[in-house]
Coordinates of C-alpha atoms and ligand atoms in Angstrom, one line a residue:
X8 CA 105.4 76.0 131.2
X9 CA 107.7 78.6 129.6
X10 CA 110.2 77.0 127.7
X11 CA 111.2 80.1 125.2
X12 CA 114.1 82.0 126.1
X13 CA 113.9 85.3 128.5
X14 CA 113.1 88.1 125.6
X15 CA 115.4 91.7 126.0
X16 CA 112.6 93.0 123.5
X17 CA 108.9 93.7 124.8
X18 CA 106.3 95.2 123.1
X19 CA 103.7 97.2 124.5
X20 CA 100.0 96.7 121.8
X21 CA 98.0 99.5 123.2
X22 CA 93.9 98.6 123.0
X23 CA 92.3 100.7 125.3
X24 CA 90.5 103.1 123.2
X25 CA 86.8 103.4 122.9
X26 CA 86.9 103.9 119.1
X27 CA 84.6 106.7 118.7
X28 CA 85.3 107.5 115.5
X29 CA 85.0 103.9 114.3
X30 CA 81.4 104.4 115.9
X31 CA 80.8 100.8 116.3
X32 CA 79.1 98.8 119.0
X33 CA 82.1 98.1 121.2
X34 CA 85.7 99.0 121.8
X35 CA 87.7 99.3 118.6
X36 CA 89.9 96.7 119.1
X37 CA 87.4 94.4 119.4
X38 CA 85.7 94.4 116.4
X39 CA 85.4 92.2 114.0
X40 CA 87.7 92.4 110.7
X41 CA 87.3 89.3 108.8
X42 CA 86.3 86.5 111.6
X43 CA 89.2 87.6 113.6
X44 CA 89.5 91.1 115.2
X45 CA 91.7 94.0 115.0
X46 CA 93.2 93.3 118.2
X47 CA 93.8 89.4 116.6
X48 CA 95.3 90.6 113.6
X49 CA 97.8 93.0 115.5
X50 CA 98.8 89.9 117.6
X51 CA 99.4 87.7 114.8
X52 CA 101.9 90.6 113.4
X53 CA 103.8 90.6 116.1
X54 CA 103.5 86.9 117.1
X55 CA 105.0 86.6 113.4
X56 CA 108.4 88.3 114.5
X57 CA 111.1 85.7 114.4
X58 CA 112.7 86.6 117.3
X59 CA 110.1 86.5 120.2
X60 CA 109.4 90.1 122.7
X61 CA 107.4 89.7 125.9
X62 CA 104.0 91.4 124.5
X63 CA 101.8 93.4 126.8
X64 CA 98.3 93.8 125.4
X65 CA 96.6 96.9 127.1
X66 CA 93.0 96.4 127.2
X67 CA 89.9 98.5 128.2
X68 CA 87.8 97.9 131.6
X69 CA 85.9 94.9 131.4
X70 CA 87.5 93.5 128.6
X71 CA 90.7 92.0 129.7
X72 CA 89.3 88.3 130.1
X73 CA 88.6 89.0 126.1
X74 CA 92.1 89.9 125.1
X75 CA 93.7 87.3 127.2
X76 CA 91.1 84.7 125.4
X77 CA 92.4 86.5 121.4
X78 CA 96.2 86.3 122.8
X79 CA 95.3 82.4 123.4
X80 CA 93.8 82.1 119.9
X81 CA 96.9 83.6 117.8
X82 CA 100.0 83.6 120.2
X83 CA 100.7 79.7 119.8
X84 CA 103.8 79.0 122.2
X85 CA 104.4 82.7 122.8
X86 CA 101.4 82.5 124.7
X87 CA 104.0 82.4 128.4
X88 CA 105.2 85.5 126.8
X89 CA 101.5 87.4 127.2
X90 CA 100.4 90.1 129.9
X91 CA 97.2 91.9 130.0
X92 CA 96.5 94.8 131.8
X93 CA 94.3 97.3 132.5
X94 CA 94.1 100.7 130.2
X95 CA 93.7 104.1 131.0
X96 CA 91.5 107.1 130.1
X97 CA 93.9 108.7 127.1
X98 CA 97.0 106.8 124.6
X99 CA 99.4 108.2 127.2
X100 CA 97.9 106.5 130.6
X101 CA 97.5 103.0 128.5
X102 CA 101.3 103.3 127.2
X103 CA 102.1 104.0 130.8
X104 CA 100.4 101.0 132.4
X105 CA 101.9 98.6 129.6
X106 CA 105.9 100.0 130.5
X107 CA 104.9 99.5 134.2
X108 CA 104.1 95.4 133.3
X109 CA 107.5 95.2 131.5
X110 CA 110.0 92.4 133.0
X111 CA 113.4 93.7 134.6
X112 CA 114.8 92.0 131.8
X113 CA 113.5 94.1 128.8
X114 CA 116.1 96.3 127.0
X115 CA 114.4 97.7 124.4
X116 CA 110.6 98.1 124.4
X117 CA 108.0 99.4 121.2
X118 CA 104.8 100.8 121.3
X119 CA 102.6 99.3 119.2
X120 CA 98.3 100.7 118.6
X121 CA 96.4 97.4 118.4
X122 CA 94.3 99.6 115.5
X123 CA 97.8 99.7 112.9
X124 CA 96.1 95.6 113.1
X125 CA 97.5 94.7 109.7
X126 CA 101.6 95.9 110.1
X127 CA 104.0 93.7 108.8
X128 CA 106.5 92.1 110.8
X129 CA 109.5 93.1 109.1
X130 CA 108.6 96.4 110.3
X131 CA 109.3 95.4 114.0
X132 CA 112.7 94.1 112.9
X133 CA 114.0 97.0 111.1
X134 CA 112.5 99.2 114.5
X135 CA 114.6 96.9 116.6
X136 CA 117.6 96.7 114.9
X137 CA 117.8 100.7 114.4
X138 CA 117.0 101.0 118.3
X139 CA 119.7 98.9 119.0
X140 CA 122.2 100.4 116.7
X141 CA 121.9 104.4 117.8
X142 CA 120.1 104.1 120.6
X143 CA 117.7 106.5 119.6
X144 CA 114.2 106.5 120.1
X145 CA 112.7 105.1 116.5
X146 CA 110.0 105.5 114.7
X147 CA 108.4 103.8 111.1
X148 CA 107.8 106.8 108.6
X149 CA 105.8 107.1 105.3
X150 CA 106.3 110.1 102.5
X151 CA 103.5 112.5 102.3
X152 CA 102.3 111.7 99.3
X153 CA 99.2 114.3 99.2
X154 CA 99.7 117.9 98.6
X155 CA 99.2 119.7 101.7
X156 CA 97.6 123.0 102.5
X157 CA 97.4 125.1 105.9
X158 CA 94.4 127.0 106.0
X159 CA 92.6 129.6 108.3
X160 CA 88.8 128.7 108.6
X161 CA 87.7 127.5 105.4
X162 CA 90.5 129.3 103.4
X163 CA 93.9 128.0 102.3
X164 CA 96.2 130.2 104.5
X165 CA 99.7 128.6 102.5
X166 CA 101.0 125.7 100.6
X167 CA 103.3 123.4 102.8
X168 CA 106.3 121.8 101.1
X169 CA 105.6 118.1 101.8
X170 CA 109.8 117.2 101.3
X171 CA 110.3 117.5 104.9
X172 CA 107.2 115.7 106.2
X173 CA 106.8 112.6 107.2
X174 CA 103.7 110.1 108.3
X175 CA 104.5 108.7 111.4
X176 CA 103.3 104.9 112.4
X177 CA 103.9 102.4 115.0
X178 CA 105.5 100.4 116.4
X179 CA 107.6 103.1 117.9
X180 CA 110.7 101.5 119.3
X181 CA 113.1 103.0 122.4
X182 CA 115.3 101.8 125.2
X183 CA 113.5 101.3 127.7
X184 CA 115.3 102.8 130.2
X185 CA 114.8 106.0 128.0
X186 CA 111.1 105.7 128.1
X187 CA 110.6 105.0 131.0
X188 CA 112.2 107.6 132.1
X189 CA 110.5 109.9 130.1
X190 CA 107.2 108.7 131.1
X191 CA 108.0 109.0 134.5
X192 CA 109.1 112.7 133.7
X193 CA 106.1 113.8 131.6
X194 CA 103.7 116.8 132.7
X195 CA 101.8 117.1 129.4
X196 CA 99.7 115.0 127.0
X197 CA 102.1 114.1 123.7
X198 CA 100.6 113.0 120.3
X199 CA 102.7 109.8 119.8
X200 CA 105.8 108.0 122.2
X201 CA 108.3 110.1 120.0
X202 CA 106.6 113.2 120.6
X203 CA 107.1 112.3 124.4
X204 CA 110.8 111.5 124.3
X205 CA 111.7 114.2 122.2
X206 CA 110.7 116.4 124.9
X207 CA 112.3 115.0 127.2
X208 CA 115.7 116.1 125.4
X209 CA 116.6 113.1 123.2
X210 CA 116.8 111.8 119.7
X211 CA 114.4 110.5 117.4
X212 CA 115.8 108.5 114.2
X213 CA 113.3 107.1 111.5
X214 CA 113.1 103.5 109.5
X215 CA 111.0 102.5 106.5
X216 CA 107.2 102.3 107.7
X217 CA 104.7 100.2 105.3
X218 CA 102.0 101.5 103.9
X219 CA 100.0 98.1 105.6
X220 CA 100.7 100.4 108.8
X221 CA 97.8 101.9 108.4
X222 CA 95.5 102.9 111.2
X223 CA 91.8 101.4 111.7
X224 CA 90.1 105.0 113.0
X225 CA 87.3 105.6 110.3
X226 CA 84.6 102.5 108.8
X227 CA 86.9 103.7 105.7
X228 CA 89.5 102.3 107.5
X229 CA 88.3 99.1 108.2
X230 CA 86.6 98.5 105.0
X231 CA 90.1 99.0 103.1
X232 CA 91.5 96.7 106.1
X233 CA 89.1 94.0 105.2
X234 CA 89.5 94.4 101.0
X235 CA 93.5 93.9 102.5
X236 CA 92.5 90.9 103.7
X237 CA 90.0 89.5 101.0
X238 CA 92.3 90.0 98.7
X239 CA 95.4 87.8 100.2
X240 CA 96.7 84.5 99.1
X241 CA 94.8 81.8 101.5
X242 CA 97.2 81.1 104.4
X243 CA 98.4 78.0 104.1
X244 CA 96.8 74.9 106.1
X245 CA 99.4 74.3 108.8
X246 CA 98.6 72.0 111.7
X247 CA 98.1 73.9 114.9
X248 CA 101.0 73.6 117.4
X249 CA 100.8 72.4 121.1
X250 CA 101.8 75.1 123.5
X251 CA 104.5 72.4 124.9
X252 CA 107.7 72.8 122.9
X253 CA 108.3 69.0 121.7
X254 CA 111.8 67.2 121.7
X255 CA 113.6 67.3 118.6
X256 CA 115.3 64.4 116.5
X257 CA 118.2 64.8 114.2
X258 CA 119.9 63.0 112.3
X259 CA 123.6 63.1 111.0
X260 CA 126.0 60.4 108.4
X261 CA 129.8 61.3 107.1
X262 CA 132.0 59.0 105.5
X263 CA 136.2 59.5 105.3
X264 CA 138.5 57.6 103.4
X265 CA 141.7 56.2 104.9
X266 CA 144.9 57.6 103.7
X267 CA 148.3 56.6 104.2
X268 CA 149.9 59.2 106.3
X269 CA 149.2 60.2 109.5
X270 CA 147.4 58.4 112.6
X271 CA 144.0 57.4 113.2
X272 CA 141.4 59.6 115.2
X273 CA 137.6 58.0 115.8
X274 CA 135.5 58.8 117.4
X275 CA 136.8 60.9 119.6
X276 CA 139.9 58.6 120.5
X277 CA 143.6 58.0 119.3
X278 CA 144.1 54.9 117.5
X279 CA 147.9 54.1 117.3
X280 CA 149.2 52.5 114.2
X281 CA 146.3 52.5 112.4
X282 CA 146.2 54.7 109.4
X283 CA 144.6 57.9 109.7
X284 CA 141.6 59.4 107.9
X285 CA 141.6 61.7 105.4
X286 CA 139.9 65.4 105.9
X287 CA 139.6 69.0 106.4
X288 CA 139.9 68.4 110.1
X289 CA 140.7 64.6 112.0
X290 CA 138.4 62.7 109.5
X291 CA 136.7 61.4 113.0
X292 CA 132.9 60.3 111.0
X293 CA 131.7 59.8 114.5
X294 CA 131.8 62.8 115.6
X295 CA 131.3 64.4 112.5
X296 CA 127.9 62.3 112.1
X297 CA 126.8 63.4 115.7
X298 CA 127.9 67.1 114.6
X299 CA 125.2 66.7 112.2
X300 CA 122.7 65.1 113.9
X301 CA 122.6 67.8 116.8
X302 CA 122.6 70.7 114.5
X303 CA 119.9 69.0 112.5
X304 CA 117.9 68.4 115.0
X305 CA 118.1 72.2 116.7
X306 CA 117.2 73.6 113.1
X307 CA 121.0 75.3 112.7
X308 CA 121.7 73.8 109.4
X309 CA 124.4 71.6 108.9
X310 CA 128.2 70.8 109.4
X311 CA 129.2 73.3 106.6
X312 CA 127.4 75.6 108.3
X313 CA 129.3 75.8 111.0
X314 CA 132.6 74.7 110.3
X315 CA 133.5 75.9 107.0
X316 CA 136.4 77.3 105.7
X317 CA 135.0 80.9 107.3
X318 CA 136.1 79.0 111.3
X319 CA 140.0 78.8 109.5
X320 CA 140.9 77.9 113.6
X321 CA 138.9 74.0 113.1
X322 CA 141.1 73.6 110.4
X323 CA 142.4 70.0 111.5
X324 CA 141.0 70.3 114.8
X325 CA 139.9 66.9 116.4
X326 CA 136.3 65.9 116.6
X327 CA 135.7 67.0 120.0
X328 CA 136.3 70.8 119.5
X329 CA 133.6 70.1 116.7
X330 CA 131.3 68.7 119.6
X331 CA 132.3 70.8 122.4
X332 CA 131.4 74.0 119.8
X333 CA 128.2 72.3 118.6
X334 CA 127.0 71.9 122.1
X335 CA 127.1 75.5 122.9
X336 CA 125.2 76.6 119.7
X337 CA 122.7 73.9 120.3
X338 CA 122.7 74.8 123.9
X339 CA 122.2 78.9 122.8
X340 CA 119.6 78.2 120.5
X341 CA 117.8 77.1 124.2
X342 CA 117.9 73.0 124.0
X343 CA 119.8 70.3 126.3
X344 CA 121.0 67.7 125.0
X345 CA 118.7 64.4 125.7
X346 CA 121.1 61.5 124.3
X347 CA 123.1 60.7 120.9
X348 CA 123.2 57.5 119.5
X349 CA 125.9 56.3 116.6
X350 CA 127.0 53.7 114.2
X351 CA 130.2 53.6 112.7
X352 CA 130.6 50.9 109.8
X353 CA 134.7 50.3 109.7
X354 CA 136.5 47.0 108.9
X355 CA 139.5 48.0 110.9
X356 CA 140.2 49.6 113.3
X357 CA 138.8 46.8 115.7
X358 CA 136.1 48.6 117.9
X359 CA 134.9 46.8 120.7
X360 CA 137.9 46.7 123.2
X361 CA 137.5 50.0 123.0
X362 CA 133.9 50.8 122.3
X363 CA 133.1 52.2 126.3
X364 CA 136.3 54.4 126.2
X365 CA 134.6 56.2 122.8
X366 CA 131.2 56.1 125.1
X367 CA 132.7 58.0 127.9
X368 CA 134.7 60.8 125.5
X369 CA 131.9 61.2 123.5
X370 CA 129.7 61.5 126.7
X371 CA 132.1 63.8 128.4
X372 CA 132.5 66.1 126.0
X373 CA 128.2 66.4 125.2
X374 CA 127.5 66.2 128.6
X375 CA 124.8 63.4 127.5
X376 CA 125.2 59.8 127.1
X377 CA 126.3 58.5 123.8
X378 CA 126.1 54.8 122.7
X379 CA 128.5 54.1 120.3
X380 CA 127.9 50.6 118.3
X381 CA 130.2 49.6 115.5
X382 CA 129.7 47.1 112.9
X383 CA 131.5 45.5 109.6
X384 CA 129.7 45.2 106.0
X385 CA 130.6 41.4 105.8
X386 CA 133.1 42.4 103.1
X387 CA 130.5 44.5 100.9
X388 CA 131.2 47.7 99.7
X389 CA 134.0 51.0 100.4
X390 CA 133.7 49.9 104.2
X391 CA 134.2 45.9 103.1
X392 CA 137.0 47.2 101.3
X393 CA 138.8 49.0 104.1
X394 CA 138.8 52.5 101.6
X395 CA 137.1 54.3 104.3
X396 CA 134.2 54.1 107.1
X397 CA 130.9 55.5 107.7
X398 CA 128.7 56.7 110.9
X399 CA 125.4 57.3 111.4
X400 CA 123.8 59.4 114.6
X401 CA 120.6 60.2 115.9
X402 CA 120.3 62.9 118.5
X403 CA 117.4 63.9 120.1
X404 CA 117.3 67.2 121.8
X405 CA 115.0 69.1 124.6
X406 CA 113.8 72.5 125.7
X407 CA 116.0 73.5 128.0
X408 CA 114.0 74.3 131.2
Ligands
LIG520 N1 94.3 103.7 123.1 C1 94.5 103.2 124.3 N2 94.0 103.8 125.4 C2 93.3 105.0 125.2 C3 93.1 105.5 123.9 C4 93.7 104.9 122.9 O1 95.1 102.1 124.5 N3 92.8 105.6 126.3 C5 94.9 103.0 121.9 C6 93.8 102.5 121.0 O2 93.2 101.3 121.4 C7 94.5 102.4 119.6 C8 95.6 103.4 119.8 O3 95.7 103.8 121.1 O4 95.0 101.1 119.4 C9 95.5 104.5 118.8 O5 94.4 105.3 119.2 P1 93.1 105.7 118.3 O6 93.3 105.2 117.0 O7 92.8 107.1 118.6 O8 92.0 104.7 119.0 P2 90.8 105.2 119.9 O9 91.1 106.2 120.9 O10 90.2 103.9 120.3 O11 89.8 105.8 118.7 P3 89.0 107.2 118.8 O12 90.1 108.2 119.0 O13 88.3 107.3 117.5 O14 88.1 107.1 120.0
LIG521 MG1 91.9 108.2 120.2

């Protein structure tokens, strides 16, 4: 059951290679690092992206049952968001299978070796975000930091000057309509993605690589991969997830205090001759309360967060613009909402002749049902005093889909 978003992002983990310089007893991406593998590790970088891609995992012959059975051991409730396929004989062939399993969708895709297994995922974000902003072709960069030498045999023919060189990692980011048409285009083997597009006539821009990027080809390699490793903070214990996304409960309060000019507004209705409450907006605690509850439930903060004094235009706007606004952000961030139910503590105005009317306003405006009950405090308190009233909502929310 998919129940994330459609991703514009994809990227393409490439895990085909034999790994003969690695030189151990099975494909490269498939060995062991701690007691996860390299091909694990890769997928828990990029399952660790906040903002979730399609992810094609290119596997060699015979070993695609294996990567499907690592993508179901680290990709939680990306998992719907996994593809395997089959690999070919060079880099090139395996990038080129993984863009041909892309959904019409994707916008922007990156290329990503399954041996760079320990890259952060801020990495991927700051490929992204440069890919979307010039439309280039992007790639993650380290300095040179050795002093570099071209030689002839086994003599030094010159000294390079290291300022202009860079040490290029992956992911390597693009459009994807650029790639793929490059691909399509291509008549000669290319180092990397980058090397590929830039023949093909267009830019290449560079972000900020890490120097965790770094590739798993040598048993060097993976023995500094595994001191990495042994030497990180122990994760800490969280409970595994379910794959099914589960509803969401928020909950929301606001109080106002009645003032003496002005006319009522509560919970989403007009209330003539009764003195109005005091606020930055209508003062309407019922809908202010449900604000709160909706946003808390989706996880997108609270009233302030929305509504402050940066949205100048819900200055003195009535509670429904607040609710009409919060259902589209709660219905953006992918939920429906499942009901909302609310208690408003008043000693005046008198509620229940008009208790259904606020039921079908509120409702109207969510486009869920909303009971509204309403109660006194038997003389107790701001609310027993008349200063003011108070509401209380729950909402519960689910995955759209
Ligand atoms: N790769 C691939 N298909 C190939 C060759 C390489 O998907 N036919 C992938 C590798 O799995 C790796 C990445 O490309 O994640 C970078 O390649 P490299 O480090 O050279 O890996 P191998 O080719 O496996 O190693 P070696 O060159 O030592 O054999
Ligand atoms: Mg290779």
């Amino acid at each position: 059951m998919t129940l994330l978003p459609v991703p514009r992002t994809a990227v393409v983990i490439v895990a085909a290679g034999s790994g003969t310089r690695l030189g151990a007893d099975r494909p490269k991406a498939f060995v062991g690092v701690d007691d996860e593998t390299v091909l694990a590790h890769a997928l828990r970088g990029v399952v660790a992206v906040e903002t979730p891609m399609q992810i094609v995992i290119v596997a060699p012959a015979g070993l695609e049952g294996e990567a499907r059975a690592e993508a179901e051991r680290t990709a939680g409730e990306r998992i719907d968001l996994v593809s395997v396929v089959l690999g070919g004989p060079t880099r090139q062939a395996s990038v080129a299978a993984g863009l041909a399993a892309l959904w019409a969708d994707i916008e922007v895709v990156l290329v990503h070796d399954a041996a760079r297994a320990l890259t952060p995922p801020d990495v991927f974000d700051r490929v992204v975000a440069a890919v979307d902003e010039t439309g280039w072709g992007i790639i993650p960069v380290l300095p040179v930091v050795d002093t570099l030498k071209r030689v002839n045999g086994d003599r030094v023919a010159a000294a390079v000057d290291r300022a202009d060189l860079v040490a290029a990692q992956t992911p390597q980011g693009f459009r994807r309509d650029v790639l793929a048409t490059a691909y399509a285009a291509a008549d000669a083997e290319h180092t990397d993605d980058a090397a590929l597009l830039q023949a093909a006539g267009h830019q290449v821009g560079t972000v900020a690589g890490s120097p965790l990027s770094f590739k798993i080809t040598t048993p060097e390699d993976l023995d500094r991969a595994r001191r990495v490793l042994a030497d990180r903070e122990p994760a800490p214990i969280v409970p595994s997830r379910p794959a099914l996304i589960l509803p969401r409960v928020g909950v929301g309060t606001d109080v106002h205090a009645f003032t003496a000019a002005g006319t009522l507004w509560l919970a989403g209705l007009e209330w003539p001759r009764q003195s109005a409450l005091e606020g930055h907006s209508d003062g309407d605690a019922v809908a202010h309360a449900i604000v709160d509850a909706l946003l808390s439930a989706a996880g997108l903060g609270d009233i302030g967060t929305h509504f402050g004094t940066s949205r100048p235009e819900f200055a003195g706007a009535h509670g429904s613009a607040f609710l009409a606004e919060t259902r589209r952000l709660v219905e953006e961030a992918g939920w429906t909402i499942g009901n909302v139910s609310v208690q408003v503590q008043a000693a005046r105005p008198k509620f229940s002749p008009r208790r259904a009317e606020a039921e079908a306003a509120l409702s109207a405006v969510l486009g869920a049902p909303v009971s509204v009950s309403a109660t006194t405090t038997d003389g107790l308190g701001f609310v027993g005093a008349s200063e003011g009233v108070q509401a209380f909502a729950v909402a519960l929310l689910i995955a759209a889909r």
